Amino acid sequence: MCRSKRERPRHGKRCPGPKDSRERERRAEARRIRQRMGRNDRKTRHAAEEADAARVEANRLRAAIERAEDAGRPIDLSRERAAGAAEARAEELAERAAGYAWTVERDLEVYGDVRDAAPVPVPRDLETRAADFTPWAAVQLSDDELSDGLAWAYESGDTAAAEQIIATMDYRDSHEAGEIVADVVADRARRLDRSPLTNPAVRGNRRLTARERSREEHRAYIYTQWLQAELDTRGNLLNKEGQAKGVDAMELFSGRADRAKLYASKDLVDWWDNNGGRVPFSLWESLRRGNASQYDRVRAQEYGEAA
């Protein structure tokens, strides 16, 4: 009897995968998106936890400064600088967490599109039992029973039923993953999304500044560029050193030029050359402001370092 890939143990005869190359690519893309959502969700939680710790430290230092002022003692300038640094660090980490969370939400939308693109097998003859194994007809069947049904379908030559069973297994997997991700996103929205950039409830006047709005637009642009590059290069965005260090490929699209040069794959460098190059936020801002001298200076710095 064959087994599906997600069954344990990881040995023995495995059920054959789809013969259609487009379907294999769809499944691979869905798997990459699920992995990416998991990574970015962990980064969201980690950055939010660090931001909380930085706020606690800043509040502790500010309280100590206030006590010294109330007692008439001179202010410790080093403590004042440390409090300011902690506050700046907390703000930076909160913005980073908001960026990762935004990426998870966008990936969730893309994942839904990829998942919904799964083909629906059509019975090829009147003798097929494919209709017995649709997600709704097989709702009472366990995963093991579906695997037994798949073995029967291959042995009996009912190709349409076999394809329908595989599609039903994928349907269950995708919905389980979707529910998990939805729970994670909802939990993050309740506990971690404290940035005024993404949560209107914590904004004072419910309005973004021009720079905050520009940063949101830049983040959306970077996401689009990164997603297109990943599709065009088939996920080959990092060189061996970048892969070994677990570098986040999307950060190379807007971070420092020397870091992009250090970790980008040749395919990604070629992709940048053919698609207008990298656009860090400083370059984006100069374009928004229409500042020609700043634009030229940023481009010279960007491509001079990356040359």
Short mmCIF file of C-alpha atoms in Angstrom, two decimals:
data_model
loop_
_atom_site.label_atom_id
_atom_site.label_comp_id
_atom_site.label_asym_id
_atom_site.label_seq_id
_atom_site.Cartn_x
_atom_site.Cartn_y
_atom_site.Cartn_z
CA MET A 1 0.00 0.00 0.00
CA CYS A 2 1.30 3.45 -0.85
CA ARG A 3 1.24 6.38 1.55
CA SER A 4 0.93 10.14 1.24
CA LYS A 5 3.98 12.34 1.81
CA ARG A 6 2.71 13.75 5.11
CA GLU A 7 2.27 10.32 6.73
CA ARG A 8 4.80 8.88 9.19
CA PRO A 9 7.20 7.12 9.15
CA ARG A 10 9.22 8.73 6.36
CA HIS A 11 9.95 5.49 4.55
CA GLY A 12 8.19 2.88 2.46
CA LYS A 13 6.35 3.14 -0.83
CA ARG A 14 4.99 6.59 -1.54
CA CYS A 15 1.95 7.40 -3.67
CA PRO A 16 2.98 8.87 -7.03
CA GLY A 17 2.65 12.62 -7.41
CA PRO A 18 0.75 14.46 -10.13
CA LYS A 19 2.03 14.06 -13.68
CA ASP A 20 1.05 17.58 -14.69
CA SER A 21 4.11 19.84 -14.34
CA ARG A 22 1.89 22.86 -13.68
CA GLU A 23 0.22 21.08 -10.79
CA ARG A 24 3.61 20.11 -9.33
CA GLU A 25 4.73 23.74 -9.58
CA ARG A 26 1.50 24.92 -7.92
CA ARG A 27 2.05 22.58 -4.98
CA ALA A 28 5.70 23.63 -4.67
CA GLU A 29 4.69 27.30 -4.69
CA ALA A 30 2.04 26.69 -2.03
CA ARG A 31 4.63 24.91 0.12
CA ARG A 32 7.09 27.82 -0.25
CA ILE A 33 4.41 30.33 0.75
CA ARG A 34 3.45 28.31 3.86
CA GLN A 35 7.10 28.13 4.93
CA ARG A 36 7.55 31.86 4.32
CA MET A 37 4.46 32.71 6.37
CA GLY A 38 5.81 30.63 9.24
CA ARG A 39 9.18 32.40 9.15
CA ASN A 40 7.68 35.88 9.01
CA ASP A 41 5.19 35.12 11.78
CA ARG A 42 8.05 34.03 14.05
CA LYS A 43 9.90 37.25 13.18
CA THR A 44 6.77 39.28 13.97
CA ARG A 45 6.44 37.76 17.43
CA HIS A 46 10.16 38.04 18.15
CA ALA A 47 10.33 41.72 17.12
CA ALA A 48 7.20 42.55 19.14
CA GLU A 49 8.61 40.84 22.23
CA GLU A 50 11.88 42.77 21.88
CA ALA A 51 9.91 46.01 21.43
CA ASP A 52 8.02 45.31 24.66
CA ALA A 53 11.28 44.69 26.50
CA ALA A 54 12.74 47.94 25.15
CA ARG A 55 9.65 49.88 26.28
CA VAL A 56 9.91 48.38 29.76
CA GLU A 57 13.57 49.42 29.97
CA ALA A 58 12.78 52.94 28.70
CA ASN A 59 9.97 53.33 31.26
CA ARG A 60 12.26 52.13 34.05
CA LEU A 61 14.93 54.68 33.12
CA ARG A 62 12.39 57.50 32.79
CA ALA A 63 10.97 56.67 36.21
CA ALA A 64 14.46 56.78 37.73
CA ILE A 65 15.10 60.17 36.11
CA GLU A 66 11.81 61.54 37.47
CA ARG A 67 12.64 60.32 40.97
CA ALA A 68 16.01 62.06 40.78
CA GLU A 69 14.36 65.30 39.66
CA ASP A 70 11.80 65.10 42.47
CA ALA A 71 14.61 64.61 44.98
CA GLY A 72 16.52 67.60 43.60
CA ARG A 73 19.47 65.51 42.45
CA PRO A 74 21.30 66.35 39.20
CA ILE A 75 20.15 64.45 36.12
CA ASP A 76 22.42 61.63 34.97
CA LEU A 77 22.96 62.41 31.28
CA SER A 78 24.05 58.87 30.51
CA ARG A 79 20.75 57.59 31.90
CA GLU A 80 18.88 60.18 29.81
CA ARG A 81 20.69 59.01 26.66
CA ALA A 82 20.00 55.37 27.51
CA ALA A 83 16.29 56.08 27.92
CA GLY A 84 16.17 57.85 24.56
CA ALA A 85 18.00 54.98 22.89
CA ALA A 86 15.60 52.43 24.41
CA GLU A 87 12.59 54.42 23.18
CA ALA A 88 14.04 54.66 19.68
CA ARG A 89 14.80 50.95 19.71
CA ALA A 90 11.23 50.13 20.79
CA GLU A 91 9.81 52.25 17.97
CA GLU A 92 12.12 50.65 15.41
CA LEU A 93 11.21 47.12 16.54
CA ALA A 94 7.48 47.91 16.54
CA GLU A 95 7.74 49.13 12.96
CA ARG A 96 9.71 46.04 12.00
CA ALA A 97 7.06 43.79 13.59
CA ALA A 98 4.35 45.65 11.69
CA GLY A 99 6.25 45.09 8.45
CA TYR A 100 6.59 41.36 9.04
CA ALA A 101 2.92 41.11 10.02
CA TRP A 102 1.89 42.96 6.87
CA THR A 103 3.94 40.48 4.82
CA VAL A 104 2.20 37.52 6.51
CA GLU A 105 -1.19 38.98 5.63
CA ARG A 106 -0.21 39.56 2.00
CA ASP A 107 1.20 36.03 1.76
CA LEU A 108 -2.05 34.68 3.17
CA GLU A 109 -3.92 36.31 0.29
CA VAL A 110 -1.46 34.94 -2.26
CA TYR A 111 -1.64 31.50 -0.66
CA GLY A 112 -5.41 31.52 -1.05
CA ASP A 113 -5.08 32.27 -4.76
CA VAL A 114 -2.53 29.48 -5.25
CA ARG A 115 -4.60 27.03 -3.23
CA ASP A 116 -7.79 27.83 -5.14
CA ALA A 117 -6.01 27.23 -8.45
CA ALA A 118 -5.97 23.47 -7.78
CA PRO A 119 -7.58 21.59 -10.67
CA VAL A 120 -10.84 19.77 -10.05
CA PRO A 121 -10.60 16.31 -11.61
CA VAL A 122 -13.39 15.41 -14.01
CA PRO A 123 -14.55 11.77 -14.18
CA ARG A 124 -13.16 10.22 -17.34
CA ASP A 125 -15.70 7.47 -17.70
CA LEU A 126 -18.99 6.32 -16.25
CA GLU A 127 -17.35 3.60 -14.13
CA THR A 128 -15.20 5.93 -12.00
CA ARG A 129 -15.83 6.40 -8.27
CA ALA A 130 -14.28 9.88 -8.24
CA ALA A 131 -17.53 11.42 -7.00
CA ASP A 132 -17.27 9.30 -3.84
CA PHE A 133 -14.00 11.00 -2.87
CA THR A 134 -14.71 14.71 -3.23
CA PRO A 135 -13.97 16.75 -0.07
CA TRP A 136 -17.69 16.88 0.77
CA ALA A 137 -18.53 13.25 -0.06
CA ALA A 138 -15.48 11.99 1.87
CA VAL A 139 -15.99 14.16 4.93
CA GLN A 140 -16.55 11.07 7.12
CA LEU A 141 -13.43 9.31 5.84
CA SER A 142 -10.19 9.48 7.84
CA ASP A 143 -6.84 10.21 6.22
CA ASP A 144 -5.93 6.53 6.52
CA GLU A 145 -9.14 5.54 4.76
CA LEU A 146 -8.39 7.99 1.97
CA SER A 147 -4.93 6.43 1.61
CA ASP A 148 -6.55 2.99 1.36
CA GLY A 149 -8.91 4.36 -1.26
CA LEU A 150 -5.98 5.76 -3.22
CA ALA A 151 -4.28 2.36 -3.20
CA TRP A 152 -7.50 0.77 -4.43
CA ALA A 153 -7.88 3.38 -7.19
CA TYR A 154 -4.37 2.71 -8.51
CA GLU A 155 -4.82 -1.05 -8.35
CA SER A 156 -8.19 -0.91 -10.13
CA GLY A 157 -7.03 1.59 -12.75
CA ASP A 158 -9.55 4.27 -11.72
CA THR A 159 -7.31 7.22 -12.59
CA ALA A 160 -10.03 9.83 -12.10
CA ALA A 161 -10.74 8.56 -8.58
CA ALA A 162 -7.01 8.55 -7.75
CA GLU A 163 -6.64 12.16 -8.88
CA GLN A 164 -9.74 13.15 -6.93
CA ILE A 165 -8.41 11.51 -3.75
CA ILE A 166 -5.09 13.36 -4.11
CA ALA A 167 -7.00 16.62 -4.66
CA THR A 168 -9.07 15.92 -1.54
CA MET A 169 -5.91 15.29 0.50
CA ASP A 170 -4.49 18.60 -0.76
CA TYR A 171 -7.78 20.32 0.06
CA ARG A 172 -7.61 19.06 3.65
CA ASP A 173 -3.95 20.06 3.99
CA SER A 174 -4.53 23.54 2.60
CA HIS A 175 -7.56 24.22 4.78
CA GLU A 176 -5.75 23.01 7.89
CA ALA A 177 -2.80 25.28 7.04
CA GLY A 178 -5.16 28.15 6.24
CA GLU A 179 -6.96 27.78 9.57
CA ILE A 180 -3.65 27.68 11.45
CA VAL A 181 -2.36 30.79 9.68
CA ALA A 182 -5.69 32.58 10.18
CA ASP A 183 -5.51 31.83 13.92
CA VAL A 184 -1.92 33.08 14.06
CA VAL A 185 -2.78 36.29 12.21
CA ALA A 186 -5.83 36.90 14.41
CA ASP A 187 -3.78 36.30 17.55
CA ARG A 188 -1.09 38.66 16.30
CA ALA A 189 -3.73 41.30 15.56
CA ARG A 190 -5.04 41.06 19.11
CA ARG A 191 -1.73 41.04 20.95
CA LEU A 192 1.12 42.29 18.81
CA ASP A 193 -0.12 44.86 16.32
CA ARG A 194 0.48 48.00 18.33
CA SER A 195 1.98 50.08 15.55
CA PRO A 196 0.02 53.20 14.52
CA LEU A 197 1.05 52.42 10.95
CA THR A 198 -1.19 49.36 10.76
CA ASN A 199 -3.63 49.67 13.66
CA PRO A 200 -5.92 52.74 13.47
CA ALA A 201 -7.13 52.13 17.03
CA VAL A 202 -3.81 53.29 18.48
CA ARG A 203 -3.47 56.41 16.32
CA GLY A 204 -4.01 59.74 17.97
CA ASN A 205 -5.59 61.61 15.06
CA ARG A 206 -6.18 58.52 12.91
CA ARG A 207 -3.96 59.98 10.16
CA LEU A 208 -0.57 58.95 8.80
CA THR A 209 2.16 61.48 8.14
CA ALA A 210 3.45 61.81 4.60
CA ARG A 211 6.60 59.88 5.53
CA GLU A 212 4.63 57.07 7.20
CA ARG A 213 2.36 56.80 4.18
CA SER A 214 5.40 56.76 1.91
CA ARG A 215 6.95 53.97 3.96
CA GLU A 216 3.77 51.89 3.68
CA GLU A 217 3.72 52.42 -0.10
CA HIS A 218 7.40 51.49 -0.32
CA ARG A 219 6.77 48.34 1.71
CA ALA A 220 4.01 47.33 -0.73
CA TYR A 221 6.30 48.01 -3.69
CA ILE A 222 9.14 45.95 -2.19
CA TYR A 223 6.77 43.06 -1.52
CA THR A 224 5.60 43.09 -5.15
CA GLN A 225 9.17 43.22 -6.47
CA TRP A 226 10.32 40.43 -4.16
CA LEU A 227 7.37 38.19 -5.04
CA GLN A 228 7.92 38.69 -8.79
CA ALA A 229 11.65 38.03 -8.43
CA GLU A 230 10.97 34.83 -6.51
CA LEU A 231 8.65 33.64 -9.27
CA ASP A 232 11.04 34.60 -12.08
CA THR A 233 14.08 33.01 -10.41
CA ARG A 234 12.14 30.01 -9.06
CA GLY A 235 13.06 30.96 -5.52
CA ASN A 236 16.81 31.26 -6.20
CA LEU A 237 17.30 34.64 -4.50
CA LEU A 238 20.18 33.88 -2.11
CA ASN A 239 23.69 32.62 -2.73
CA LYS A 240 25.15 29.79 -0.66
CA GLU A 241 26.39 32.12 2.08
CA GLY A 242 23.00 33.80 2.38
CA GLN A 243 21.23 30.44 2.58
CA ALA A 244 23.67 29.18 5.22
CA LYS A 245 23.06 32.25 7.41
CA GLY A 246 19.28 32.16 6.98
CA VAL A 247 19.13 35.65 5.45
CA ASP A 248 15.65 37.02 4.70
CA ALA A 249 15.75 37.57 0.94
CA MET A 250 13.13 40.34 1.02
CA GLU A 251 15.40 42.48 3.20
CA LEU A 252 17.94 42.58 0.35
CA PHE A 253 15.50 44.53 -1.79
CA SER A 254 15.55 47.60 0.45
CA GLY A 255 18.47 47.23 2.87
CA ARG A 256 22.11 48.19 2.52
CA ALA A 257 23.70 47.77 -0.90
CA ASP A 258 26.81 46.02 0.44
CA ARG A 259 24.64 43.44 2.23
CA ALA A 260 22.65 42.82 -0.95
CA LYS A 261 25.89 42.33 -2.87
CA LEU A 262 27.15 39.90 -0.23
CA TYR A 263 24.13 37.59 -0.09
CA ALA A 264 22.22 37.96 -3.40
CA SER A 265 22.39 35.12 -5.92
CA LYS A 266 23.59 35.76 -9.47
CA ASP A 267 20.01 35.20 -10.67
CA LEU A 268 18.77 37.94 -8.34
CA VAL A 269 21.52 40.37 -9.40
CA ASP A 270 20.62 39.73 -13.05
CA TRP A 271 16.94 40.23 -12.20
CA TRP A 272 17.70 43.62 -10.65
CA ASP A 273 19.73 44.61 -13.72
CA ASN A 274 16.78 43.75 -15.98
CA ASN A 275 14.09 45.35 -13.79
CA GLY A 276 15.36 48.78 -12.84
CA GLY A 277 17.60 47.86 -9.92
CA ARG A 278 17.04 47.99 -6.18
CA VAL A 279 14.94 50.82 -4.73
CA PRO A 280 15.86 51.43 -1.07
CA PHE A 281 13.65 53.73 0.96
CA SER A 282 16.05 56.68 0.60
CA LEU A 283 15.79 56.42 -3.19
CA TRP A 284 12.01 56.01 -2.93
CA GLU A 285 11.79 59.17 -0.82
CA SER A 286 13.87 61.19 -3.29
CA LEU A 287 11.56 60.06 -6.09
CA ARG A 288 8.50 61.02 -4.04
CA ARG A 289 9.88 64.44 -3.20
CA GLY A 290 11.13 65.06 -6.74
CA ASN A 291 14.57 65.89 -5.38
CA ALA A 292 16.86 65.38 -8.39
CA SER A 293 20.12 66.00 -6.53
CA GLN A 294 19.21 63.60 -3.73
CA TYR A 295 18.03 61.05 -6.31
CA ASP A 296 21.37 61.24 -8.17
CA ARG A 297 23.34 61.02 -4.93
CA VAL A 298 21.39 58.01 -3.67
CA ARG A 299 21.68 56.20 -7.00
CA ALA A 300 25.43 56.86 -7.14
CA GLN A 301 25.83 55.53 -3.61
CA GLU A 302 23.55 52.55 -4.25
CA TYR A 303 25.07 51.34 -7.49
CA GLY A 304 28.57 52.50 -6.67
CA GLU A 305 28.56 50.22 -3.63
CA ALA A 306 26.84 47.39 -5.48
CA ALA A 307 29.05 47.56 -8.56
#
